[in-house]
Coordinates of N, CA, C and O in Angstrom, one line a residue:
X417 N 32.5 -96.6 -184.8 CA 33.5 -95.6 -184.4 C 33.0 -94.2 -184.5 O 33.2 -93.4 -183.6
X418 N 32.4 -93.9 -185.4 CA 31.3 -92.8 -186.0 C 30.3 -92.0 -184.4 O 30.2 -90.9 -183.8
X419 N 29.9 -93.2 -184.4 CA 29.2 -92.9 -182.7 C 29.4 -92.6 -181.8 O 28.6 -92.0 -181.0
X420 N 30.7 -93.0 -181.8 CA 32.1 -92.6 -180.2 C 32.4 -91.5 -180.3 O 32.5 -90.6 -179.5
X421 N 32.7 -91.4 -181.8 CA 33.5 -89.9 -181.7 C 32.4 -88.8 -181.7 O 32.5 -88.1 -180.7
X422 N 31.6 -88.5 -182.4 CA 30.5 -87.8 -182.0 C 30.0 -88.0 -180.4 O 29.4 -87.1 -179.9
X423 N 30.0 -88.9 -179.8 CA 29.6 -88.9 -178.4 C 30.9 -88.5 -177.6 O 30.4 -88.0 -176.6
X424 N 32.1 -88.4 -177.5 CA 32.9 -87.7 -177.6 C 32.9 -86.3 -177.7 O 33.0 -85.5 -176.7
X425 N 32.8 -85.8 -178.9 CA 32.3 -84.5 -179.5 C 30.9 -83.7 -178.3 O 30.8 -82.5 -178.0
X426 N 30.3 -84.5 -178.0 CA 29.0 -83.7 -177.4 C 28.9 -83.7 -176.1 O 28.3 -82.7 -175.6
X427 N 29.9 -85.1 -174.8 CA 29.7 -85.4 -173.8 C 31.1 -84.7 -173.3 O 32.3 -84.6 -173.8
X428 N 30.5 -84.3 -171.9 CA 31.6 -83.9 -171.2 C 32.4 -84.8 -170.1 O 31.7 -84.9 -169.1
X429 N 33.2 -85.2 -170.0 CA 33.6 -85.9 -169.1 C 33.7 -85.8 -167.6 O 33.9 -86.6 -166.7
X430 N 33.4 -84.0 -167.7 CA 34.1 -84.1 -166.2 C 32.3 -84.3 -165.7 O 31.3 -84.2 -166.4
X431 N 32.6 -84.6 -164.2 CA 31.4 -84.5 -163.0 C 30.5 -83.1 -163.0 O 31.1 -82.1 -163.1
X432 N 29.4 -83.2 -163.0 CA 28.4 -81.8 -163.0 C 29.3 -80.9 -161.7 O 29.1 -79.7 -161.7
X433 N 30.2 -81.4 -160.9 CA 30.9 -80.6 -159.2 C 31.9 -79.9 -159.9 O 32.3 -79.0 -159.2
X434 N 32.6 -79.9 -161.2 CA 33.8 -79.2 -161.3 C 33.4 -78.5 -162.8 O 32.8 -78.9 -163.7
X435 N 34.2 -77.2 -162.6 CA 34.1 -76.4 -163.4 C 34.6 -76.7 -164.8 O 34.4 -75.8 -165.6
X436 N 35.1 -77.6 -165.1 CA 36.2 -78.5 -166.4 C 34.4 -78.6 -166.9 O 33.4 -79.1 -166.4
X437 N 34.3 -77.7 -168.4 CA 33.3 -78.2 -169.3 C 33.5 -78.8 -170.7 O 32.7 -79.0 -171.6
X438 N 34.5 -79.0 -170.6 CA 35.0 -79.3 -172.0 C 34.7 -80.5 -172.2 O 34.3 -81.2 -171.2
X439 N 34.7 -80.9 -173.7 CA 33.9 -82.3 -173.9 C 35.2 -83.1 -174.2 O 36.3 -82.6 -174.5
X440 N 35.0 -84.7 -174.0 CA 36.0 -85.4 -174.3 C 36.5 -84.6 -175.6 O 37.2 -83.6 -175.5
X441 N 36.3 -85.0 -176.4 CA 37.2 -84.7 -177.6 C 37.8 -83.3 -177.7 O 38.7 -83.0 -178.5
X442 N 37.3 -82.7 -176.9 CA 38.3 -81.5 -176.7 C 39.4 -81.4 -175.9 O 40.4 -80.6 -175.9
X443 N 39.2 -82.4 -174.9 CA 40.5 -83.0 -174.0 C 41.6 -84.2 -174.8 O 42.7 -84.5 -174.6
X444 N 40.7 -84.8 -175.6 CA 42.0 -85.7 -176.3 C 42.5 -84.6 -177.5 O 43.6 -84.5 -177.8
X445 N 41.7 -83.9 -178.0 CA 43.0 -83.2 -179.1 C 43.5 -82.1 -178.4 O 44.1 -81.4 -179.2
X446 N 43.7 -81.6 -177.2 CA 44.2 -80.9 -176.7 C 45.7 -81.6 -176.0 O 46.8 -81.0 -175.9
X447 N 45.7 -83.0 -175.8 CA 47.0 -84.0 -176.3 C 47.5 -84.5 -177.4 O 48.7 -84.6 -177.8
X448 N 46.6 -84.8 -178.1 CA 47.2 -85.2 -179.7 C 46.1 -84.8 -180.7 O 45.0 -84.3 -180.4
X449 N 46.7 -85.2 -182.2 CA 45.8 -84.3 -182.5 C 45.5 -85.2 -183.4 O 46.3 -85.9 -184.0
X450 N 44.0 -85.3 -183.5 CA 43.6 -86.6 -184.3 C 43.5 -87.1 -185.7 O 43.6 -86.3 -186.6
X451 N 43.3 -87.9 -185.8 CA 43.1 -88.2 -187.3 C 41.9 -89.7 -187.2 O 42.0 -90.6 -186.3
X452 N 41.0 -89.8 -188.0 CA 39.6 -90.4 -187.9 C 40.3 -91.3 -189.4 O 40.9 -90.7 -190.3
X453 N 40.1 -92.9 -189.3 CA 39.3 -93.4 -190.4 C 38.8 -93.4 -192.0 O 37.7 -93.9 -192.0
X454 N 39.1 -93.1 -192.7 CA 38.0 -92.9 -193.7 C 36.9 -94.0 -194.1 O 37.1 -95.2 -194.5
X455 N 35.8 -93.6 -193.9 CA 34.9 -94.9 -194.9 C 35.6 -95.2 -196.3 O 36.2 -96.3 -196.4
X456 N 35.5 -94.5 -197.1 CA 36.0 -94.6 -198.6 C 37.7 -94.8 -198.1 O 38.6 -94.5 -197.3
X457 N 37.1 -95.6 -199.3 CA 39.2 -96.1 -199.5 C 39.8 -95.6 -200.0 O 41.0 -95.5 -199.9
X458 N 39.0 -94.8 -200.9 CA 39.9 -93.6 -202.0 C 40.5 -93.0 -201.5 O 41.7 -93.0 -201.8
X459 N 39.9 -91.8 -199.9 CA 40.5 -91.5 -199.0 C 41.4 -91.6 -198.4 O 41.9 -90.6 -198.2
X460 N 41.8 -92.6 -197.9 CA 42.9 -93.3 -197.1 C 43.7 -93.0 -197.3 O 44.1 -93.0 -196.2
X461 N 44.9 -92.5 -198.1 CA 45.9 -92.2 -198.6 C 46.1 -90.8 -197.7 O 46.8 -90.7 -196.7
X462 N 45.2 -89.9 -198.4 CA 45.6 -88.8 -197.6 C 45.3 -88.4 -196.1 O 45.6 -87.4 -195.5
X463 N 44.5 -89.4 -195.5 CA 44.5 -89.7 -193.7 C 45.7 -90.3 -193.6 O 46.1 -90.0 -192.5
X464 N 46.7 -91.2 -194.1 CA 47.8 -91.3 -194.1 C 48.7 -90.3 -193.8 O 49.3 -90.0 -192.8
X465 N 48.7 -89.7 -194.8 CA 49.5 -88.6 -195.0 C 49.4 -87.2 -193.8 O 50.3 -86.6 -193.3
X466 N 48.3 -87.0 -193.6 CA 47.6 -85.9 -192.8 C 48.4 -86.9 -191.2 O 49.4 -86.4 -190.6
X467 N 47.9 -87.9 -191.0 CA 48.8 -88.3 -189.5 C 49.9 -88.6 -189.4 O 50.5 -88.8 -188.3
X468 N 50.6 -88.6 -190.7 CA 52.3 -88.8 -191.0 C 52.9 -87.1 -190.7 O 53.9 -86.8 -190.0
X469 N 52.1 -86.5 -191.3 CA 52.9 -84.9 -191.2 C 52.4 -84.4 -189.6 O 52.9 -83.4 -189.0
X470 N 51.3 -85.1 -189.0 CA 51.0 -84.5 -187.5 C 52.2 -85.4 -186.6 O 52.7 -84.7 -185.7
X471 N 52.4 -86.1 -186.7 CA 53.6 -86.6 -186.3 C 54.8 -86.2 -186.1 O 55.3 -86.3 -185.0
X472 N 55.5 -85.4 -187.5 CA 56.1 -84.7 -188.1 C 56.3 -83.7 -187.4 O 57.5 -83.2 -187.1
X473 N 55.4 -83.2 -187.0 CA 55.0 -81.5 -186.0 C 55.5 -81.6 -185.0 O 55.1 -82.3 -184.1
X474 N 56.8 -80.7 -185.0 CA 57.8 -80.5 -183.3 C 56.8 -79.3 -182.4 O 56.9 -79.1 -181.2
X475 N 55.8 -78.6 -183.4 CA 54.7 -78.1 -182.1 C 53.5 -78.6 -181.6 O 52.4 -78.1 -181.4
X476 N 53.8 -79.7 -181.5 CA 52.4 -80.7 -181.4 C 53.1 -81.9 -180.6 O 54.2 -82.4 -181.0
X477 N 52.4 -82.3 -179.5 CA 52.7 -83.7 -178.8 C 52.5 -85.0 -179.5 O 52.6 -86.1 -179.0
X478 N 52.2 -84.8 -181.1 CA 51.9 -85.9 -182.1 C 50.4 -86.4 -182.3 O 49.6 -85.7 -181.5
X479 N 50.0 -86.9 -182.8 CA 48.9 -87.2 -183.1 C 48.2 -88.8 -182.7 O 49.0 -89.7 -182.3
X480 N 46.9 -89.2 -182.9 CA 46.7 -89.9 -182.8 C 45.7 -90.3 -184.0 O 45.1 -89.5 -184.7
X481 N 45.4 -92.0 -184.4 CA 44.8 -92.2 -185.4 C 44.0 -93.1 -185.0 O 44.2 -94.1 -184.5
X482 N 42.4 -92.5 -185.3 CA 41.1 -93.5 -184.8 C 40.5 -94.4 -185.8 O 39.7 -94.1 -186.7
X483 N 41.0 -96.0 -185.6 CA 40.6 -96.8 -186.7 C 39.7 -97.9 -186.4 O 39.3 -97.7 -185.3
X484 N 39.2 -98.8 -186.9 CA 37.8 -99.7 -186.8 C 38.7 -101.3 -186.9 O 39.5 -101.4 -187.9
X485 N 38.7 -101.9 -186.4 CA 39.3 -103.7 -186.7 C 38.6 -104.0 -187.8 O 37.4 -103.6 -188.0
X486 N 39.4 -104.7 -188.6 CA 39.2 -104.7 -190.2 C 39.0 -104.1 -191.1 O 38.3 -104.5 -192.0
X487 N 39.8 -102.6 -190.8 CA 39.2 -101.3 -191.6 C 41.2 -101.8 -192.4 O 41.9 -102.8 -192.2
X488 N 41.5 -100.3 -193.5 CA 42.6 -100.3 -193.6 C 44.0 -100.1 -192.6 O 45.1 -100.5 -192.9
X489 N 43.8 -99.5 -191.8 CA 45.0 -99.3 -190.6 C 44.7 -100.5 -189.8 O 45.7 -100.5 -189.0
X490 N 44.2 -101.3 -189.6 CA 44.6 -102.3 -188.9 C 44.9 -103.9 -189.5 O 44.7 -104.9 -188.8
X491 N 45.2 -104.1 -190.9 CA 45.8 -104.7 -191.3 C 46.9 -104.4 -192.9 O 46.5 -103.9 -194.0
X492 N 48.2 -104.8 -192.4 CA 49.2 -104.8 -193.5 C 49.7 -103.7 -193.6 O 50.4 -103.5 -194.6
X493 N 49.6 -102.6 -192.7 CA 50.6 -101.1 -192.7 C 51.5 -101.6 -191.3 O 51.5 -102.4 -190.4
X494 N 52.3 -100.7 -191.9 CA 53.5 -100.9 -190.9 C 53.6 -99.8 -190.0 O 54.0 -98.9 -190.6
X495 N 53.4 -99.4 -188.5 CA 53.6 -98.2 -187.8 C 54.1 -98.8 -186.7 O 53.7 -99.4 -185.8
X496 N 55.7 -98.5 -187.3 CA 57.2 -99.3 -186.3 C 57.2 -97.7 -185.6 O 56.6 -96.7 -186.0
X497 N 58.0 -97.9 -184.6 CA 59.0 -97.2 -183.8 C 57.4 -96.2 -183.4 O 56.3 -96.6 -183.1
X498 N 58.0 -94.6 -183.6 CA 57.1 -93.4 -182.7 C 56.3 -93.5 -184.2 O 56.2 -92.3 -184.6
X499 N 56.0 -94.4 -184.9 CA 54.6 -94.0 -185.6 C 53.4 -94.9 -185.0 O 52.2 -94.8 -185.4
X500 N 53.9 -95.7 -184.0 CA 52.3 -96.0 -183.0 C 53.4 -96.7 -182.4 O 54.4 -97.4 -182.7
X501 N 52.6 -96.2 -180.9 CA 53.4 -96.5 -179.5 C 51.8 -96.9 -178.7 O 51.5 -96.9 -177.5
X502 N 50.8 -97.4 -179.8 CA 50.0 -97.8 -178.3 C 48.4 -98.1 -179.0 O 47.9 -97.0 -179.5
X503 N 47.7 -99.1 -179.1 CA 46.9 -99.9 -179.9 C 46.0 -100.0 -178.4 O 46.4 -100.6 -177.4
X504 N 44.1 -99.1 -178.9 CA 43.3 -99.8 -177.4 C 42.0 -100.4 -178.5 O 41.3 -100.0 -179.5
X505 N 42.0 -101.4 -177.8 CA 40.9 -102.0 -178.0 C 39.9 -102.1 -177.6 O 39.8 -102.9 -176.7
X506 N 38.5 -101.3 -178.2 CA 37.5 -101.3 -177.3 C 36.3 -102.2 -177.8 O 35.4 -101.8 -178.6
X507 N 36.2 -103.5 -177.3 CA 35.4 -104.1 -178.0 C 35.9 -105.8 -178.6 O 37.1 -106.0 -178.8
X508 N 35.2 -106.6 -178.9 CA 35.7 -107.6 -179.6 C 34.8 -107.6 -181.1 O 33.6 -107.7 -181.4
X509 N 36.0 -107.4 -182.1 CA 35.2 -107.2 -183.5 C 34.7 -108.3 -184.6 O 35.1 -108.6 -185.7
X510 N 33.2 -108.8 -183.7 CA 33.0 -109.8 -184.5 C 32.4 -109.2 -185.8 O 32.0 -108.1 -185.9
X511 N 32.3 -110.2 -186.7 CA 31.5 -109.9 -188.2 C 30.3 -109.4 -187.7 O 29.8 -109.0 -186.6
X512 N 29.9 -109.3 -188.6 CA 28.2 -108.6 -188.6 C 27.5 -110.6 -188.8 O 27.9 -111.4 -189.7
X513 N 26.6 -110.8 -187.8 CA 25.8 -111.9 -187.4 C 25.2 -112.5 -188.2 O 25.1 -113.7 -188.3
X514 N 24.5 -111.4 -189.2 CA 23.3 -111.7 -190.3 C 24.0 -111.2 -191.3 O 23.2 -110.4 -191.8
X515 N 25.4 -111.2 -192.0 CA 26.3 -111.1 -193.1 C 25.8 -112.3 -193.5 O 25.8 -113.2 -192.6
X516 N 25.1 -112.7 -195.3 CA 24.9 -114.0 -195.9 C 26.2 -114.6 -195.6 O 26.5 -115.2 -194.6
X517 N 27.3 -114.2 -196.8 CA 28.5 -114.9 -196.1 C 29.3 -115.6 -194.8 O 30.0 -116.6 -194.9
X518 N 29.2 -114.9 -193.5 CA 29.3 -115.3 -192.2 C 28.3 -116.5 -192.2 O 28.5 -117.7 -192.1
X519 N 26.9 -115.9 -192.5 CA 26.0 -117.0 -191.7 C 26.4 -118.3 -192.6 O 26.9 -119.3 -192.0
X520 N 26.3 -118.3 -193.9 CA 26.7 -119.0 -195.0 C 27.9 -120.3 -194.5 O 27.9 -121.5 -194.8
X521 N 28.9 -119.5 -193.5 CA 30.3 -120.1 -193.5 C 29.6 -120.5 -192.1 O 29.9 -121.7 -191.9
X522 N 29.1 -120.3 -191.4 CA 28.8 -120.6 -190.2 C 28.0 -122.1 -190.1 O 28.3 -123.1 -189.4
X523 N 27.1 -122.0 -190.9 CA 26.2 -123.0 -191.2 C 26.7 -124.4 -192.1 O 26.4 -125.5 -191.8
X524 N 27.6 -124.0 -193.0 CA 28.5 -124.8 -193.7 C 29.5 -125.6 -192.6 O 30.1 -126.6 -193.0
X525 N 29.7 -125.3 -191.5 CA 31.1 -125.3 -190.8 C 30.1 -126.3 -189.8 O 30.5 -127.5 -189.6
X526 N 28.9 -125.8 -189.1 CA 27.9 -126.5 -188.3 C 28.0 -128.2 -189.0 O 28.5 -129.2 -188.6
X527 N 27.2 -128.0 -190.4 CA 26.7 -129.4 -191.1 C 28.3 -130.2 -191.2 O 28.3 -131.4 -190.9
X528 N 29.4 -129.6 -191.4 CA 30.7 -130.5 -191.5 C 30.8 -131.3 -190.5 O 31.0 -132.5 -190.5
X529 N 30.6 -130.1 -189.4 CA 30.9 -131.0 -187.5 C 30.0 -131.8 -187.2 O 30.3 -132.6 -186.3
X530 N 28.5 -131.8 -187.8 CA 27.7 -132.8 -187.5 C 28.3 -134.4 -188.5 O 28.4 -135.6 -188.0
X531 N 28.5 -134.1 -189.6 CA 28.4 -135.2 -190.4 C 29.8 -135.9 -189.6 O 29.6 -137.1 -189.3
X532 N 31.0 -135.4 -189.3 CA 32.0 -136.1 -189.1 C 31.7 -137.1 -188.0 O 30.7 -137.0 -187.3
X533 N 32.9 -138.1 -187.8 CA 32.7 -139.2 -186.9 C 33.2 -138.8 -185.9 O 34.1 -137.9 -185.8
X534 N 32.6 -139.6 -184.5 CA 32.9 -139.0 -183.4 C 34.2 -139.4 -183.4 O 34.7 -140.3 -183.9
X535 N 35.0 -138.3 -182.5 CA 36.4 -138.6 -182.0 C 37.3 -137.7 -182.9 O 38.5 -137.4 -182.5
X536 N 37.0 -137.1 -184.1 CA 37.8 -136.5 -185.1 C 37.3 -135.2 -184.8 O 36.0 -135.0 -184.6
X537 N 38.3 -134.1 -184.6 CA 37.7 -132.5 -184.7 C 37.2 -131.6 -185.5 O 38.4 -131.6 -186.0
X538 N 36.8 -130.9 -186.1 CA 36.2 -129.9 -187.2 C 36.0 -128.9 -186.1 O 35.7 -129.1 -184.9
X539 N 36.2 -127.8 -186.7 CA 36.0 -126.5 -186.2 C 34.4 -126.4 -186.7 O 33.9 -126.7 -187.7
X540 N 33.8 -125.9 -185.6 CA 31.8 -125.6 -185.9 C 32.0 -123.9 -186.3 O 32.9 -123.2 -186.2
X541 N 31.1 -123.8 -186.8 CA 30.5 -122.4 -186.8 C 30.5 -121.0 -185.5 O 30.6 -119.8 -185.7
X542 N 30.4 -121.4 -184.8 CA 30.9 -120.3 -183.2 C 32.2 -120.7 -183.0 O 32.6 -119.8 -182.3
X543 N 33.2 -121.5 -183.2 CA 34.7 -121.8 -183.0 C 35.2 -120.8 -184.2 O 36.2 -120.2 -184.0
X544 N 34.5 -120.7 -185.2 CA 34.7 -120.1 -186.5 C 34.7 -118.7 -186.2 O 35.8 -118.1 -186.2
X545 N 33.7 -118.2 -185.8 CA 33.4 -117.0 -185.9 C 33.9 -116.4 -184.8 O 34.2 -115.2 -184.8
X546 N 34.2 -117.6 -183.3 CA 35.3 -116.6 -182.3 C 36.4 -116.2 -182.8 O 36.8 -115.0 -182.7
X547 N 37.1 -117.1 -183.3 CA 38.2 -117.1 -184.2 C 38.6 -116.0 -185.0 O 39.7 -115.4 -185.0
X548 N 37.6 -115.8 -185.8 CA 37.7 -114.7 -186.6 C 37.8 -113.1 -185.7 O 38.7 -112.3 -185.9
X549 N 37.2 -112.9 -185.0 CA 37.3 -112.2 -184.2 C 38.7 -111.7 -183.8 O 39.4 -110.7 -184.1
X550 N 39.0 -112.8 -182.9 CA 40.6 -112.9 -182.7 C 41.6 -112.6 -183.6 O 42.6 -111.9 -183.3
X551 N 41.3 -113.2 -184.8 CA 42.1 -112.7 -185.7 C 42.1 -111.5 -186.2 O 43.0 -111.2 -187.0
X552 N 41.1 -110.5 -185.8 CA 40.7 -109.3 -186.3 C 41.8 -108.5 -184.9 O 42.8 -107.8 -185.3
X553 N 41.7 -108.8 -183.7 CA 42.3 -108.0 -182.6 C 43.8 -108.6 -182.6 O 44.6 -107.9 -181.9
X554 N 44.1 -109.5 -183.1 CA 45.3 -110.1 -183.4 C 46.6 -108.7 -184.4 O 47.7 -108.3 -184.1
X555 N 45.7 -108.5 -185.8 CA 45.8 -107.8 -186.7 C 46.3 -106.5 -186.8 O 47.1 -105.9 -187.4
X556 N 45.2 -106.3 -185.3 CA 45.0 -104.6 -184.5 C 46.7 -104.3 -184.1 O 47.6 -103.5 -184.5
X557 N 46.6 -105.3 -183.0 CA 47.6 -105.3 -182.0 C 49.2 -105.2 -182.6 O 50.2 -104.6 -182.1
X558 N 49.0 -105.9 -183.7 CA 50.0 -106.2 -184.4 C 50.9 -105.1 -185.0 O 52.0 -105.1 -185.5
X559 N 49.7 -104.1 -184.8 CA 50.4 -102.5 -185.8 C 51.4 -101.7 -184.9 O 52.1 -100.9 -185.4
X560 N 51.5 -102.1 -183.1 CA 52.2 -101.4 -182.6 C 53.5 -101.7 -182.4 O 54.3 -100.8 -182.4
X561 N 53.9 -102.8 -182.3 CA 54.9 -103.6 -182.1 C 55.4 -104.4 -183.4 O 54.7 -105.3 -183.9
X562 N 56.6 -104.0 -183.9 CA 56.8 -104.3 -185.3 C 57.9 -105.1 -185.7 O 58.0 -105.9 -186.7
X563 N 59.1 -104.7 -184.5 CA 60.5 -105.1 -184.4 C 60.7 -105.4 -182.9 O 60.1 -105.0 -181.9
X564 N 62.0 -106.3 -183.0 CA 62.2 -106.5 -181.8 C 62.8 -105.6 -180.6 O 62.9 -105.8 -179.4
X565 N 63.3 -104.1 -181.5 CA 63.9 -103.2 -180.1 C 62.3 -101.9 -180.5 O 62.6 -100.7 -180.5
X566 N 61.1 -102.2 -180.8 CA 59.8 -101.5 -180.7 C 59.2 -101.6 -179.4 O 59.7 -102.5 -178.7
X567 N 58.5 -100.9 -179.0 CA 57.6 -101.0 -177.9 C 56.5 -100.0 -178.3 O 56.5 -99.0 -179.0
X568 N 55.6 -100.6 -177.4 CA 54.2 -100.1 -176.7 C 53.4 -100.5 -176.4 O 53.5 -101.7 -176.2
X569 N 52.1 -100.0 -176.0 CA 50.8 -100.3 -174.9 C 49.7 -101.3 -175.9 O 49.4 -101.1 -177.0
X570 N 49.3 -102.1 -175.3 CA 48.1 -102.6 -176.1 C 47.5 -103.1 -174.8 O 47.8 -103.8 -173.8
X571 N 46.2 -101.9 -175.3 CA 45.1 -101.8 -173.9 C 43.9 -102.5 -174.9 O 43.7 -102.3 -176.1
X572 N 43.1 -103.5 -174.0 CA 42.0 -104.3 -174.2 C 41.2 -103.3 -173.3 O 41.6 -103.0 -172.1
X573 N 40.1 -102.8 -173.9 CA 38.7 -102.3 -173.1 C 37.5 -102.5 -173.1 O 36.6 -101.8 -173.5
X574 N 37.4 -104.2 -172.3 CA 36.1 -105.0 -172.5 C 35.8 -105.7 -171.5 O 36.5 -105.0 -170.7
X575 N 35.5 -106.2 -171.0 CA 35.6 -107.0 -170.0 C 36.0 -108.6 -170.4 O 36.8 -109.4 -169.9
X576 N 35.0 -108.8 -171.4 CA 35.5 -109.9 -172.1 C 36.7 -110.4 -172.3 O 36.9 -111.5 -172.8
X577 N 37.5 -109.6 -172.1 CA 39.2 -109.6 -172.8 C 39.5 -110.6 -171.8 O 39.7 -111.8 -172.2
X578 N 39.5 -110.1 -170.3 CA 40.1 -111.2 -169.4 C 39.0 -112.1 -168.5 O 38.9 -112.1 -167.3
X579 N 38.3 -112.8 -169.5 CA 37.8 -114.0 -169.2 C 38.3 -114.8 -170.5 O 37.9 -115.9 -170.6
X580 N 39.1 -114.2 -171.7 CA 39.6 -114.9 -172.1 C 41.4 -114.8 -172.1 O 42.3 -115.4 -172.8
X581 N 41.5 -114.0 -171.3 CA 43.0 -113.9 -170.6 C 42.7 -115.2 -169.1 O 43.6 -116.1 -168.8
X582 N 41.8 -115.0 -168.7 CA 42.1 -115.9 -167.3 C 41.9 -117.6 -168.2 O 42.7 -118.4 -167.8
X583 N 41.3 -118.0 -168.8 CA 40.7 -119.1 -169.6 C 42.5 -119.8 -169.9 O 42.9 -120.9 -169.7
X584 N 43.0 -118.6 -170.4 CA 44.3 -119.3 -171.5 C 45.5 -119.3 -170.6 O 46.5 -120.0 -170.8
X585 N 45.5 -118.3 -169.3 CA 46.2 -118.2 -168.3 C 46.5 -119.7 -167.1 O 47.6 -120.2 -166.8
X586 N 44.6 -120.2 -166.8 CA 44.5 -121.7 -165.9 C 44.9 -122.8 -167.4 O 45.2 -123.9 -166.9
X587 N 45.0 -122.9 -168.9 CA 45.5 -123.6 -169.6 C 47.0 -123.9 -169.5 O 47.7 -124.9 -169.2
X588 N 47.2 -122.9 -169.6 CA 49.0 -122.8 -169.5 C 49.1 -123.3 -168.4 O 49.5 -124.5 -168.5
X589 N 49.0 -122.8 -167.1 CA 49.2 -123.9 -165.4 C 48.5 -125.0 -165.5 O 49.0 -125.5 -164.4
X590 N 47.9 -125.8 -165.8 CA 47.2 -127.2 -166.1 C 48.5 -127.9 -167.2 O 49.0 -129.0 -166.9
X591 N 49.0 -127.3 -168.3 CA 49.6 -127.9 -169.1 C 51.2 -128.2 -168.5 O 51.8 -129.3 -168.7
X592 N 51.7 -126.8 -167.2 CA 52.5 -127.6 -166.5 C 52.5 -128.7 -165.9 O 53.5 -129.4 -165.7
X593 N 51.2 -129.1 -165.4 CA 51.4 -129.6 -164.2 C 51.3 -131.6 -164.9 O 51.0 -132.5 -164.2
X594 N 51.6 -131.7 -165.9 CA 51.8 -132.6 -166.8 C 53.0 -133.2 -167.2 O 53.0 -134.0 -168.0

């Protein structure tokens, strides 16, 4: 996330043909006004606080908050109603590949599905780890929409999103036609 925003910070969006030189990030906080992440957890509290009171601000269009899938803002906080109206996802957030642990569980998960008998299912190690993923964008999404009279946007920005939107889409019409 570190990367974006500094590329952000440096790159201009507009076309070399028009006079607009401003860099992205000077066009998104010129709509809201941001708030970044902390690495340290110690931190976190007062990036809370700091996007709770920009919120707060009747001279400001509100703020926005840039967070990482599996960081602390995308699991177990609550942002009902106009404390998040809109969750984008850029990316599918798998584990880190060469984590001992992941590989560990990956490889454990492999030898289970080999040993079992044919005809019985076990989840393998890539069922595992897509999984996990999902459950990370699952988590994300989850922070916008809280109650049933809530609303807002949850933008997927991958391509991958809808080849597993079309995948679960022709399931569902196959399962009618049963």
């Amino acid at each position: 996330m570190n990367l974006c925003i500094e590329y952000w910070k440096n790159t201009s969006g507009a076309s070399t043909n028009t006079s607009n030189s401003s860099t992205i990030w000077e066009r998104i906080c010129k709509h809201k006004r941001p708030v970044v992440e902390p690495r340290q957890s110690s931190l976190f509290p007062e990036a809370i606080d700091d996007y709770m009171s920009k919120l707060r601000d009747t001279s400001s269009n509100g703020a926005v908050f840039f967070a990482v899938c599996r960081g602390k803002v995308s699991e177990g906080l609550d942002f009902a109603d106009q404390a998040g109206r809109a969750v984008i996802v850029t990316g599918i957030p798998f584990a880190l590949w060469n984590d001992p642990k992941v590989r560990l569980k990956r490889e454990f998960l492999d030898e289970q599905a080999r040993s079992q008998r044919t005809g019985s299912k076990v989840l393998t190690g890539d069922e595992w780890y897509s999984q996990q993923a999902s459950r990370a964008v699952n988590q994300a999404v989850g922070r916008v929409i809280r109650h049933r009279h809530d609303h807002g946007a949850i933008i997927f920005c991958d391509e991958r999103f809808l080849f597993i939107y079309l995948f679960v889409y022709c399931l569902t019409r196959l399962w009618y036609l049963f």
